[in-house]
GROMACS .gro file of C-alpha atoms in nm:
model
  383
    1MET     CA    1   1.207   3.912   0.482
    2ILE     CA    2   1.142   3.634   0.231
    3PRO     CA    3   0.963   3.741  -0.091
    4TYR     CA    4   0.588   3.664  -0.105
    5SER     CA    5   0.592   3.504   0.241
    6SER     CA    6   0.398   3.763   0.439
    7PHE     CA    7   0.130   4.026   0.397
    8THR     CA    8   0.381   4.286   0.516
    9PHE     CA    9   0.589   4.208   0.208
   10PHE     CA   10   0.283   4.243  -0.018
   11GLY     CA   11   0.187   4.572   0.145
   12ILE     CA   12   0.532   4.720   0.079
   13LEU     CA   13   0.533   4.570  -0.270
   14PHE     CA   14   0.198   4.719  -0.371
   15VAL     CA   15   0.295   5.066  -0.246
   16LEU     CA   16   0.626   5.060  -0.432
   17LEU     CA   17   0.458   4.936  -0.752
   18ILE     CA   18   0.226   5.239  -0.771
   19PRO     CA   19   0.478   5.462  -0.959
   20ALA     CA   20   0.551   5.177  -1.203
   21VAL     CA   21   0.178   5.137  -1.272
   22ILE     CA   22   0.126   5.511  -1.320
   23LEU     CA   23   0.420   5.532  -1.561
   24GLY     CA   24   0.291   5.228  -1.748
   25PHE     CA   25  -0.059   5.368  -1.795
   26LEU     CA   26   0.099   5.687  -1.926
   27GLY     CA   27   0.303   5.484  -2.175
   28LYS     CA   28   0.628   5.584  -2.003
   29ARG     CA   29   0.758   5.261  -1.851
   30SER     CA   30   1.091   5.317  -1.675
   31THR     CA   31   1.350   5.040  -1.648
   32ASN     CA   32   1.542   5.267  -1.411
   33TYR     CA   33   1.255   5.250  -1.164
   34THR     CA   34   1.251   4.871  -1.193
   35THR     CA   35   1.623   4.872  -1.113
   36PHE     CA   36   1.548   5.094  -0.813
   37LEU     CA   37   1.283   4.844  -0.697
   38SER     CA   38   1.533   4.559  -0.723
   39PHE     CA   39   1.775   4.755  -0.505
   40VAL     CA   40   1.504   4.833  -0.246
   41PHE     CA   41   1.391   4.472  -0.221
   42LEU     CA   42   1.748   4.350  -0.190
   43LEU     CA   43   1.778   4.579   0.111
   44LEU     CA   44   1.452   4.447   0.255
   45VAL     CA   45   1.545   4.083   0.205
   46PHE     CA   46   1.902   4.101   0.331
   47SER     CA   47   1.898   4.388   0.582
   48SER     CA   48   1.817   4.158   0.874
   49SER     CA   49   2.136   3.958   0.832
   50LYS     CA   50   2.480   4.110   0.789
   51ILE     CA   51   2.630   3.773   0.702
   52GLN     CA   52   2.378   3.721   0.422
   53THR     CA   53   2.451   4.070   0.292
   54PHE     CA   54   2.822   3.989   0.295
   55TYR     CA   55   2.767   3.665   0.100
   56LEU     CA   56   2.544   3.844  -0.153
   57VAL     CA   57   2.795   4.122  -0.217
   58THR     CA   58   3.080   3.869  -0.237
   59TYR     CA   59   2.882   3.657  -0.480
   60ILE     CA   60   2.798   3.955  -0.701
   61ILE     CA   61   3.163   4.061  -0.718
   62TRP     CA   62   3.261   3.701  -0.795
   63VAL     CA   63   3.023   3.660  -1.090
   64ILE     CA   64   3.097   4.008  -1.229
   65ILE     CA   65   3.469   3.928  -1.243
   66LEU     CA   66   3.394   3.586  -1.391
   67ILE     CA   67   3.146   3.705  -1.656
   68LYS     CA   68   3.351   4.007  -1.760
   69GLY     CA   69   3.675   3.811  -1.760
   70TYR     CA   70   3.537   3.529  -1.973
   71SER     CA   71   3.365   3.775  -2.208
   72VAL     CA   72   3.696   3.952  -2.275
   73TYR     CA   73   3.877   3.620  -2.315
   74ARG     CA   74   3.614   3.480  -2.555
   75LYS     CA   75   3.666   3.763  -2.804
   76ASN     CA   76   4.009   3.630  -2.890
   77SER     CA   77   4.018   3.265  -2.781
   78ASN     CA   78   3.792   2.964  -2.731
   79HIS     CA   79   3.975   2.688  -2.546
   80SER     CA   80   3.748   2.423  -2.394
   81THR     CA   81   3.958   2.406  -2.076
   82VAL     CA   82   3.900   2.774  -1.999
   83TYR     CA   83   3.530   2.738  -2.080
   84TYR     CA   84   3.478   2.438  -1.851
   85LEU     CA   85   3.679   2.605  -1.577
   86SER     CA   86   3.461   2.917  -1.607
   87VAL     CA   87   3.143   2.708  -1.585
   88PHE     CA   88   3.281   2.526  -1.281
   89LEU     CA   89   3.373   2.855  -1.111
   90SER     CA   90   3.022   2.988  -1.179
   91ILE     CA   91   2.868   2.696  -0.989
   92LEU     CA   92   3.135   2.678  -0.720
   93PRO     CA   93   2.947   2.899  -0.467
   94LEU     CA   94   2.641   2.677  -0.505
   95LEU     CA   95   2.852   2.363  -0.462
   96ILE     CA   96   2.994   2.505  -0.139
   97VAL     CA   97   2.642   2.576  -0.012
   98LYS     CA   98   2.513   2.229  -0.102
   99VAL     CA   99   2.812   2.034   0.026
  100SER     CA  100   2.918   2.221   0.339
  101PRO     CA  101   2.676   2.207   0.636
  102VAL     CA  102   2.846   2.518   0.774
  103PHE     CA  103   2.677   2.732   0.508
  104GLU     CA  104   2.328   2.580   0.537
  105SER     CA  105   2.177   2.862   0.739
  106THR     CA  106   2.367   3.150   0.579
  107THR     CA  107   2.289   3.138   0.210
  108LEU     CA  108   2.138   3.395  -0.023
  109VAL     CA  109   1.764   3.393   0.051
  110GLY     CA  110   1.792   3.023   0.129
  111PHE     CA  111   1.912   2.758  -0.109
  112LEU     CA  112   1.673   2.853  -0.387
  113GLY     CA  113   1.806   3.205  -0.402
  114ILE     CA  114   2.166   3.116  -0.472
  115SER     CA  115   2.053   2.832  -0.698
  116TYR     CA  116   1.857   3.057  -0.932
  117LEU     CA  117   2.129   3.320  -0.937
  118THR     CA  118   2.373   3.045  -1.031
  119PHE     CA  119   2.151   2.927  -1.316
  120LYS     CA  120   2.150   3.278  -1.459
  121ALA     CA  121   2.526   3.329  -1.428
  122THR     CA  122   2.612   2.988  -1.575
  123GLN     CA  123   2.367   3.039  -1.860
  124VAL     CA  124   2.536   3.367  -1.956
  125ILE     CA  125   2.880   3.202  -1.965
  126ILE     CA  126   2.749   2.922  -2.186
  127GLU     CA  127   2.588   3.167  -2.427
  128ILE     CA  128   2.902   3.384  -2.439
  129ARG     CA  129   3.091   3.070  -2.540
  130ASP     CA  130   2.828   2.997  -2.809
  131ASN     CA  131   2.858   3.356  -2.935
  132SER     CA  132   2.484   3.397  -2.871
  133ILE     CA  133   2.587   3.683  -2.644
  134LYS     CA  134   2.859   3.882  -2.818
  135GLU     CA  135   2.871   4.178  -2.583
  136ILE     CA  136   2.741   4.213  -2.229
  137LYS     CA  137   2.736   4.521  -2.013
  138ILE     CA  138   2.776   4.464  -1.642
  139VAL     CA  139   2.480   4.692  -1.566
  140ASP     CA  140   2.257   4.487  -1.796
  141PHE     CA  141   2.383   4.163  -1.644
  142LEU     CA  142   2.312   4.284  -1.290
  143LYS     CA  143   1.959   4.395  -1.388
  144PHE     CA  144   1.902   4.043  -1.518
  145LEU     CA  145   2.070   3.864  -1.227
  146LEU     CA  146   1.902   4.063  -0.948
  147PHE     CA  147   1.557   4.118  -1.103
  148PHE     CA  148   1.355   4.140  -0.782
  149PRO     CA  149   1.029   3.950  -0.864
  150THR     CA  150   1.218   3.627  -0.940
  151ILE     CA  151   1.533   3.659  -0.729
  152SER     CA  152   1.455   3.393  -0.468
  153SER     CA  153   1.293   3.106  -0.660
  154GLY     CA  154   1.256   3.189  -1.027
  155PRO     CA  155   1.110   3.131  -1.280
  156ILE     CA  156   1.443   3.114  -1.462
  157ASP     CA  157   1.456   3.366  -1.745
  158ARG     CA  158   1.706   3.388  -2.032
  159PHE     CA  159   1.932   3.691  -2.063
  160ARG     CA  160   1.857   3.772  -2.427
  161ARG     CA  161   1.481   3.741  -2.381
  162PHE     CA  162   1.495   3.953  -2.065
  163GLN     CA  163   1.706   4.215  -2.241
  164GLN     CA  164   1.456   4.240  -2.526
  165ASP     CA  165   1.177   4.308  -2.277
  166CYS     CA  166   1.384   4.575  -2.102
  167GLN     CA  167   1.446   4.752  -2.432
  168LYS     CA  168   1.087   4.724  -2.555
  169LYS     CA  169   0.886   5.046  -2.554
  170LEU     CA  170   0.535   4.971  -2.427
  171THR     CA  171   0.243   5.187  -2.527
  172ALA     CA  172  -0.025   5.267  -2.271
  173ILE     CA  173  -0.258   5.016  -2.440
  174GLU     CA  174   0.006   4.742  -2.434
  175TYR     CA  175   0.081   4.813  -2.070
  176ARG     CA  176  -0.288   4.780  -1.977
  177GLU     CA  177  -0.278   4.425  -2.111
  178TYR     CA  178   0.037   4.354  -1.910
  179PHE     CA  179  -0.126   4.503  -1.600
  180GLN     CA  180  -0.441   4.294  -1.637
  181ILE     CA  181  -0.237   3.976  -1.679
  182GLY     CA  182  -0.019   4.071  -1.382
  183VAL     CA  183  -0.311   4.136  -1.147
  184HIS     CA  184  -0.480   3.812  -1.260
  185LYS     CA  185  -0.160   3.617  -1.189
  186ILE     CA  186  -0.129   3.768  -0.842
  187PHE     CA  187  -0.486   3.670  -0.755
  188ILE     CA  188  -0.415   3.317  -0.882
  189GLY     CA  189  -0.108   3.315  -0.659
  190PHE     CA  190  -0.316   3.400  -0.351
  191LEU     CA  191  -0.570   3.131  -0.440
  192TYR     CA  192  -0.307   2.863  -0.496
  193LYS     CA  193  -0.057   2.938  -0.219
  194TYR     CA  194  -0.256   3.094   0.062
  195ILE     CA  195  -0.591   2.919   0.024
  196ILE     CA  196  -0.564   2.579  -0.147
  197GLY     CA  197  -0.204   2.508  -0.048
  198TYR     CA  198  -0.267   2.627   0.308
  199LEU     CA  199  -0.576   2.411   0.350
  200ILE     CA  200  -0.400   2.100   0.221
  201ASN     CA  201  -0.103   2.160   0.449
  202VAL     CA  202  -0.301   2.231   0.767
  203HIS     CA  203  -0.588   1.985   0.729
  204ILE     CA  204  -0.404   1.691   0.571
  205LEU     CA  205  -0.024   1.706   0.579
  206GLU     CA  206   0.015   1.827   0.937
  207THR     CA  207  -0.241   1.589   1.090
  208GLN     CA  208  -0.133   1.302   1.312
  209PHE     CA  209  -0.283   1.054   1.068
  210THR     CA  210  -0.063   1.148   0.770
  211LEU     CA  211   0.244   1.186   0.988
  212GLY     CA  212   0.220   0.816   1.065
  213HIS     CA  213   0.375   0.549   0.849
  214THR     CA  214   0.093   0.307   0.773
  215PHE     CA  215   0.020   0.216   0.412
  216VAL     CA  216  -0.297   0.427   0.402
  217SER     CA  217  -0.137   0.727   0.573
  218ASN     CA  218   0.162   0.715   0.336
  219LEU     CA  219  -0.073   0.694   0.039
  220THR     CA  220  -0.273   0.991   0.167
  221TYR     CA  221   0.045   1.186   0.230
  222MET     CA  222   0.169   1.108  -0.122
  223TYR     CA  223  -0.135   1.256  -0.297
  224ALA     CA  224  -0.174   1.548  -0.055
  225TYR     CA  225   0.195   1.642  -0.072
  226SER     CA  226   0.193   1.627  -0.452
  227LEU     CA  227  -0.100   1.867  -0.468
  228TYR     CA  228   0.045   2.089  -0.196
  229LEU     CA  229   0.381   2.109  -0.374
  230PHE     CA  230   0.208   2.217  -0.694
  231PHE     CA  231  -0.022   2.477  -0.542
  232ASP     CA  232   0.248   2.621  -0.316
  233PHE     CA  233   0.514   2.651  -0.584
  234ALA     CA  234   0.277   2.741  -0.869
  235GLY     CA  235   0.131   3.008  -0.639
  236TYR     CA  236   0.476   3.153  -0.576
  237SER     CA  237   0.553   3.145  -0.948
  238ALA     CA  238   0.225   3.322  -1.022
  239PHE     CA  239   0.325   3.602  -0.782
  240ALA     CA  240   0.666   3.639  -0.947
  241ILE     CA  241   0.522   3.636  -1.300
  242GLY     CA  242   0.241   3.875  -1.205
  243VAL     CA  243   0.475   4.133  -1.052
  244SER     CA  244   0.707   4.096  -1.351
  245TYR     CA  245   0.425   4.182  -1.590
  246ILE     CA  246   0.333   4.486  -1.383
  247VAL     CA  247   0.686   4.623  -1.429
  248GLY     CA  248   0.677   4.535  -1.800
  249ILE     CA  249   0.873   4.209  -1.809
  250LYS     CA  250   0.711   3.892  -1.949
  251THR     CA  251   0.877   3.639  -1.720
  252PRO     CA  252   0.817   3.289  -1.867
  253GLU     CA  253   0.553   3.054  -1.728
  254ASN     CA  254   0.657   2.779  -1.490
  255PHE     CA  255   0.356   2.543  -1.488
  256ASN     CA  256   0.109   2.425  -1.750
  257MET     CA  257  -0.141   2.185  -1.589
  258PRO     CA  258   0.124   1.920  -1.512
  259PHE     CA  259  -0.118   1.668  -1.363
  260ILE     CA  260  -0.287   1.606  -1.697
  261SER     CA  261   0.041   1.491  -1.853
  262ARG     CA  262   0.015   1.185  -2.079
  263ASN     CA  263   0.365   1.058  -1.999
  264ILE     CA  264   0.679   1.155  -1.811
  265LYS     CA  265   0.821   1.351  -2.105
  266ASP     CA  266   0.500   1.549  -2.126
  267PHE     CA  267   0.516   1.609  -1.751
  268TRP     CA  268   0.863   1.767  -1.770
  269ASN     CA  269   0.735   1.995  -2.046
  270ARG     CA  270   0.466   2.115  -1.803
  271TRP     CA  271   0.625   2.106  -1.454
  272HIS     CA  272   0.867   2.379  -1.341
  273MET     CA  273   0.919   2.448  -1.711
  274SER     CA  274   1.186   2.713  -1.674
  275LEU     CA  275   1.400   2.468  -1.476
  276SER     CA  276   1.338   2.163  -1.695
  277PHE     CA  277   1.401   2.362  -2.014
  278TRP     CA  278   1.722   2.500  -1.861
  279PHE     CA  279   1.850   2.149  -1.786
  280ARG     CA  280   1.734   2.030  -2.128
  281ASP     CA  281   1.915   2.306  -2.317
  282TYR     CA  282   2.230   2.340  -2.108
  283VAL     CA  283   2.285   1.985  -1.979
  284TYR     CA  284   2.100   1.721  -2.182
  285MET     CA  285   2.143   1.861  -2.534
  286ARG     CA  286   2.507   1.954  -2.477
  287MET     CA  287   2.591   1.617  -2.330
  288VAL     CA  288   2.426   1.442  -2.624
  289PHE     CA  289   2.629   1.661  -2.860
  290LEU     CA  290   2.954   1.597  -2.670
  291LEU     CA  291   2.910   1.219  -2.653
  292THR     CA  292   2.817   1.209  -3.023
  293LYS     CA  293   3.100   1.437  -3.132
  294LYS     CA  294   3.368   1.257  -2.931
  295LYS     CA  295   3.220   0.917  -3.027
  296ILE     CA  296   3.250   0.809  -2.665
  297VAL     CA  297   2.928   0.611  -2.707
  298LYS     CA  298   2.810   0.508  -3.052
  299ASN     CA  299   2.456   0.389  -2.985
  300ARG     CA  300   2.218   0.689  -3.002
  301ARG     CA  301   1.974   0.541  -2.754
  302ASN     CA  302   2.250   0.480  -2.499
  303ILE     CA  303   2.372   0.836  -2.549
  304SER     CA  304   2.023   0.959  -2.473
  305TYR     CA  305   1.992   0.740  -2.162
  306ILE     CA  306   2.331   0.845  -2.025
  307SER     CA  307   2.235   1.208  -2.080
  308TYR     CA  308   1.894   1.164  -1.914
  309THR     CA  309   2.052   0.994  -1.614
  310THR     CA  310   2.313   1.268  -1.578
  311LEU     CA  311   2.047   1.538  -1.613
  312PHE     CA  312   1.813   1.402  -1.347
  313LEU     CA  313   2.087   1.312  -1.101
  314LEU     CA  314   2.212   1.671  -1.131
  315MET     CA  315   1.858   1.798  -1.089
  316GLY     CA  316   1.817   1.588  -0.777
  317ALA     CA  317   2.153   1.704  -0.637
  318TRP     CA  318   2.056   2.064  -0.715
  319HIS     CA  319   1.777   2.035  -0.457
  320GLY     CA  320   2.030   1.898  -0.208
  321ILE     CA  321   2.265   1.606  -0.153
  322GLN     CA  322   2.027   1.435   0.089
  323ILE     CA  323   1.938   1.078  -0.003
  324ASN     CA  324   1.573   1.156  -0.087
  325TYR     CA  325   1.674   1.413  -0.351
  326LEU     CA  326   1.930   1.183  -0.510
  327LEU     CA  327   1.681   0.895  -0.514
  328TYR     CA  328   1.423   1.127  -0.669
  329GLY     CA  329   1.667   1.216  -0.947
  330LEU     CA  330   1.746   0.850  -1.009
  331TYR     CA  331   1.375   0.762  -1.010
  332GLN     CA  332   1.300   1.029  -1.271
  333ALA     CA  333   1.591   0.908  -1.485
  334ILE     CA  334   1.456   0.551  -1.473
  335LEU     CA  335   1.108   0.673  -1.567
  336MET     CA  336   1.239   0.881  -1.857
  337CYS     CA  337   1.460   0.605  -1.997
  338SER     CA  338   1.188   0.342  -1.953
  339PHE     CA  339   0.929   0.553  -2.129
  340ASP     CA  340   1.169   0.634  -2.411
  341TRP     CA  341   1.234   0.261  -2.458
  342PHE     CA  342   0.860   0.185  -2.454
  343GLU     CA  343   0.788   0.468  -2.697
  344GLN     CA  344   1.038   0.330  -2.948
  345PHE     CA  345   0.909  -0.024  -2.893
  346ASN     CA  346   0.548   0.085  -2.940
  347LYS     CA  347   0.625   0.252  -3.273
  348LYS     CA  348   0.710  -0.092  -3.409
  349LYS     CA  349   0.460  -0.313  -3.225
  350LYS     CA  350   0.164  -0.071  -3.198
  351ILE     CA  351   0.059  -0.217  -2.863
  352TRP     CA  352  -0.063   0.112  -2.714
  353LYS     CA  353  -0.310   0.269  -2.956
  354ASN     CA  354  -0.380   0.641  -2.959
  355THR     CA  355  -0.746   0.662  -2.855
  356LYS     CA  356  -0.949   0.869  -2.609
  357LEU     CA  357  -0.953   0.576  -2.366
  358THR     CA  358  -0.576   0.522  -2.378
  359HIS     CA  359  -0.525   0.898  -2.340
  360VAL     CA  360  -0.726   0.900  -2.016
  361LEU     CA  361  -0.548   0.586  -1.892
  362ALA     CA  362  -0.211   0.740  -1.975
  363VAL     CA  363  -0.296   1.051  -1.770
  364ILE     CA  364  -0.407   0.840  -1.471
  365ILE     CA  365  -0.100   0.614  -1.486
  366THR     CA  366   0.137   0.910  -1.526
  367PHE     CA  367  -0.027   1.093  -1.235
  368HIS     CA  368   0.040   0.802  -1.000
  369PHE     CA  369   0.403   0.770  -1.109
  370ILE     CA  370   0.447   1.146  -1.059
  371CYS     CA  371   0.294   1.138  -0.712
  372PHE     CA  372   0.516   0.849  -0.604
  373GLY     CA  373   0.815   1.049  -0.721
  374PHE     CA  374   0.706   1.342  -0.506
  375LEU     CA  375   0.669   1.107  -0.210
  376ILE     CA  376   1.034   1.012  -0.256
  377PHE     CA  377   1.123   1.381  -0.296
  378SER     CA  378   0.944   1.476   0.027
  379GLY     CA  379   1.170   1.255   0.238
  380HIS     CA  380   0.861   1.118   0.418
  381LEU     CA  381   0.969   0.760   0.351
  382VAL     CA  382   1.318   0.803   0.495
  383ASN     CA  383   1.224   1.006   0.804
   0.00000   0.00000   0.00000
């Protein structure tokens, strides 16, 4: 059973959330019950496949040993070799899944499941190295790693922020606000995923016209797929965030009206924000720091461009090693570097003025570049 994919899942979910809601309205939110829910939904998701259950248990044991081992090591030492090895080992299961076709049909809740679990585990190792996390209990780590509303496809939370929410005592009044937000998010999720997304998919994407490869059909597919991708994924994210609020956890937002972005930088601050911020903080910023510190590249702009290219190629490969995903990553890197160059150029030449007209034009231009990127991402052009 895949989370949020059927009304059977929602029926079970709503029944099991009743005790959490009652406790919340009484001002007695229980993190133990949330942990119980995570365990129940793990059983529901993985019970149909013994092989998936085996991989999940193996993965959990793997990351527990890795996190605990590195945490103990970090208290006394801080060698870069051990750190990089630990990071590599944290992403090794995901690399196996992405590279080996043998594992394609036997991953944890599909590719996205193991991907998001990997993001969480790797993030914890990085923050242990930074001393942002000085002590971590395995129970707390598992609550964070296996938090059931977001286990399959995010949004990607941060351990320290999640831990603060778990420890926060909510009053009945505070919980009512959480509950209202949660219910609102769930309704938005149904609207986005099961109404708008469904209609776009059935009445545009799956028609014979858009499945063709004429210029007009490709253009139609490009815009329809871009909108479908947003409403489908934003709908899922709304479900995950809404359920999180109902159990007292303020899971971060994932989308902020991305199609009104003024430029590609603005877009990545609005689209799949938990993912883009993760790559920004743990890949881009650290690569910039490393290249600057080691003086491998002296020109700051070149450092930025190398880091952008690395970031987006990794982001593309994270979706899969198929050619459309790698081309999508390269395309985004080119857009980001090109815009950064133009932005620096425009500061000197003042060619593009900041007016209401240029703002509207910037949104329109950015929208078309974004949609073409999603056309590449879809694989429609290479199929």
